[in-house]
Amino acid sequence: MTRVVIVDDSHLARLELKAQIEELGGLNVVGEAPDIIEAKVVIEQEQPDLLLLDINMPSGSGFDLLAQLTYVPHVIFVTAHDDFAVKSFEVNALDYLLKPVTQARLAVAIEKYKKLQTPLEIDSRFFIKDGQRCFFIALEEVQAFEAMGNYTRLHTENGAVSVYRTLANIAERLPKEPFFRANRSWLFNINNIAELEQESGGTLEVRLQNNLQIALSRNQTTAFKQRYKL
């Protein structure tokens, strides 16, 4: 069951969205809020999978809310204005719905979310927007993932770029091989290990082919040794 939070300063709009969500099935509204102040509390408490978010609200915009969150769910913007469509995709929103929202249009947006939940394959690609440049990076090209708050930095042999997804969001979709969780902040591709060194405290440190060095936590050192029979 997908957990949903609705944020909109209009009580009627929240009621309509809630009714439409219930009609679609497979979704559970676990919270709602009329402004970004209450929304921040609800989102941090409930940690929903999906956020239906208005943009223009008296207490601040939906973008202001996203900037304040430590936990960022997937976002579908729902607004009466089309002025912010481009900006919404800069923060990797799944969709941008204009009010009044039809059941059919909401269903299309929800389907985009469902497709994101399918496991990634090694040839899956990440869409990257870096300034004016837009391009794709194949999963197999990524040597390591680094947590950067609401963003994740993808390290490749050609440098690093960031995507607006938390490391937790990405980690839950990665195939078990060839990726390994080093600690709370790092995931790395074992196929890109250039050197493996044991530290004085018994933990391991890996150096990747791009010379990036990552220390494994004590627990993950044990897990790594067990998995790879070291």
XYZ file of C-alpha atoms in Angstrom:
230
model
C 0.000 0.000 0.000
C 1.487 3.344 -1.085
C 1.471 5.932 1.706
C 0.393 9.397 0.573
C 0.411 12.879 2.120
C -1.602 15.741 0.585
C -0.496 19.364 1.072
C -2.852 22.100 -0.148
C -4.159 25.255 1.495
C -7.642 24.522 0.104
C -9.667 22.156 2.282
C -11.942 21.366 -0.663
C -8.972 20.515 -2.888
C -7.631 18.111 -0.249
C -11.039 16.420 0.041
C -11.316 15.993 -3.736
C -7.823 14.542 -4.050
C -8.419 12.199 -1.141
C -11.644 10.908 -2.740
C -9.894 10.385 -6.085
C -7.006 8.543 -4.433
C -9.411 6.219 -2.627
C -11.104 5.443 -5.952
C -7.799 4.441 -7.550
C -7.021 1.837 -4.886
C -3.648 0.715 -3.580
C -3.074 4.130 -1.992
C -3.494 5.190 1.618
C -3.653 8.864 2.644
C -1.724 8.903 5.921
C -1.725 12.670 6.413
C -2.643 16.069 5.053
C -1.700 19.673 5.753
C -2.883 23.158 4.734
C 0.565 24.788 4.789
C 4.265 24.005 4.729
C 4.660 24.374 8.498
C 2.230 21.557 9.281
C 3.332 19.638 6.212
C 6.933 19.426 7.387
C 5.830 17.869 10.685
C 3.466 15.383 9.018
C 6.022 14.313 6.413
C 8.823 13.811 8.929
C 6.492 11.778 11.177
C 4.799 9.657 8.523
C 7.614 9.413 5.944
C 5.163 8.824 3.078
C 6.055 7.268 -0.250
C 4.300 9.957 -2.257
C 3.535 13.646 -1.760
C 0.761 15.496 -3.607
C 1.917 19.070 -3.239
C 0.391 22.453 -4.027
C 2.824 25.222 -4.991
C 1.303 28.582 -4.047
C 0.346 28.653 -0.376
C 0.183 31.594 2.064
C 2.868 30.162 4.353
C 5.367 29.478 1.561
C 5.644 27.545 -1.680
C 5.870 23.819 -2.232
C 9.471 24.386 -3.312
C 10.167 26.052 0.056
C 8.838 22.935 1.772
C 11.049 20.570 -0.222
C 14.112 22.659 0.640
C 13.381 22.224 4.364
C 12.801 18.480 4.434
C 15.323 15.940 5.650
C 13.149 13.141 4.259
C 11.891 13.740 0.711
C 9.239 11.431 -0.767
C 8.388 11.280 -4.451
C 6.492 14.418 -5.464
C 3.537 15.136 -7.729
C 2.749 18.834 -7.915
C -0.943 19.790 -8.003
C -1.537 23.465 -8.748
C -3.831 25.965 -10.429
C -0.897 27.647 -12.180
C 1.303 26.448 -15.029
C 4.117 28.953 -14.324
C 6.308 26.514 -12.403
C 6.256 23.456 -14.661
C 9.907 23.769 -15.660
C 11.050 24.403 -12.096
C 9.096 21.373 -10.871
C 11.103 19.039 -13.084
C 14.337 20.616 -11.892
C 13.548 19.026 -8.518
C 12.684 15.728 -10.255
C 8.940 15.894 -9.643
C 7.141 12.867 -11.059
C 4.399 14.971 -12.613
C 2.771 18.397 -12.691
C -1.034 18.381 -12.505
C -3.200 21.416 -13.188
C -6.409 21.904 -11.229
C -9.097 20.775 -11.581
C -7.480 17.337 -11.614
C -9.401 14.579 -13.379
C -9.382 11.001 -12.151
C -7.791 9.864 -15.415
C -4.974 12.408 -15.215
C -4.239 11.523 -11.588
C -4.136 7.839 -12.541
C -1.464 8.590 -15.158
C 0.657 10.381 -12.549
C 0.286 7.514 -10.071
C 1.328 5.055 -12.767
C 4.597 6.989 -13.165
C 5.230 6.458 -9.456
C 4.517 2.721 -9.732
C 6.995 2.354 -12.580
C 9.672 3.925 -10.374
C 9.220 1.167 -7.822
C 10.351 -1.569 -10.190
C 13.903 -2.806 -9.466
C 16.718 -1.256 -11.465
C 18.648 -3.396 -13.917
C 22.366 -2.970 -14.519
C 21.601 -1.264 -17.850
C 19.024 1.112 -16.320
C 19.777 4.794 -16.794
C 19.566 7.887 -14.595
C 18.342 11.153 -16.108
C 20.739 13.963 -15.153
C 20.099 17.698 -15.395
C 23.307 19.648 -14.815
C 22.716 23.352 -15.473
C 21.669 23.574 -19.103
C 22.878 20.045 -19.893
C 20.562 17.032 -19.828
C 21.913 13.514 -20.294
C 21.697 9.910 -19.099
C 24.112 7.816 -17.042
C 23.858 4.032 -17.136
C 23.792 2.305 -13.761
C 26.807 0.203 -14.719
C 28.851 3.411 -15.183
C 28.348 4.432 -11.545
C 31.303 3.531 -9.345
C 29.753 4.835 -6.130
C 26.707 6.630 -4.704
C 27.220 9.254 -1.997
C 24.427 10.598 0.239
C 24.146 14.390 0.132
C 20.993 15.094 2.144
C 18.043 15.110 -0.257
C 20.432 14.554 -3.160
C 22.668 11.656 -4.124
C 26.000 12.183 -5.852
C 26.844 9.662 -8.562
C 30.582 9.104 -8.936
C 31.851 7.860 -12.305
C 35.264 7.651 -13.949
C 34.511 11.030 -15.559
C 33.574 12.879 -12.379
C 30.495 13.298 -10.209
C 26.941 14.544 -10.782
C 23.937 14.783 -8.483
C 20.322 13.636 -8.710
C 17.442 14.830 -6.556
C 16.855 11.475 -4.886
C 17.919 10.312 -1.447
C 20.393 7.468 -1.183
C 17.687 5.439 0.570
C 15.355 5.886 -2.440
C 18.050 4.643 -4.791
C 19.364 1.855 -2.555
C 16.007 0.115 -2.247
C 15.850 -0.295 -6.036
C 19.418 -1.378 -6.727
C 20.188 -4.993 -7.665
C 21.997 -6.916 -4.923
C 25.021 -7.293 -7.187
C 27.354 -5.627 -7.946
C 26.534 -2.904 -5.383
C 27.456 -2.950 -1.712
C 26.519 -0.572 1.120
C 29.742 0.623 2.776
C 28.141 2.771 5.476
C 25.221 5.162 5.911
C 26.591 7.568 3.331
C 28.141 5.363 0.655
C 27.254 2.577 -1.778
C 29.868 1.311 -4.216
C 30.179 -0.958 -7.241
C 32.408 -3.908 -6.348
C 33.372 -4.312 -10.013
C 35.272 -1.048 -9.740
C 37.447 -1.952 -6.749
C 41.103 -1.260 -7.525
C 42.445 -2.026 -4.053
C 41.138 -3.381 -0.762
C 42.973 -2.569 2.462
C 42.407 -3.625 6.058
C 42.733 -0.817 8.574
C 44.372 -1.137 12.007
C 40.975 -1.390 13.717
C 39.983 -4.334 11.539
C 37.677 -2.455 9.184
C 38.135 -2.390 5.426
C 38.752 0.507 3.074
C 38.270 0.259 -0.683
C 39.940 2.341 -3.356
C 37.973 2.472 -6.573
C 39.326 2.808 -10.094
C 38.623 6.544 -10.030
C 40.834 6.725 -6.871
C 37.871 7.363 -4.619
C 38.502 5.898 -1.154
C 35.590 4.613 0.936
C 35.775 3.224 4.465
C 33.422 0.403 5.400
C 31.764 0.542 8.801
C 32.562 -2.240 11.252
C 29.243 -4.017 10.637
C 29.546 -3.694 6.878
C 33.133 -4.913 6.972
C 31.847 -8.117 8.577
C 29.039 -8.369 6.016
C 31.472 -7.814 3.131
C 33.851 -10.499 4.362
C 30.997 -12.956 4.780
C 29.489 -12.261 1.362
C 32.763 -12.530 -0.513
C 34.356 -15.236 1.648
C 37.318 -13.140 2.828
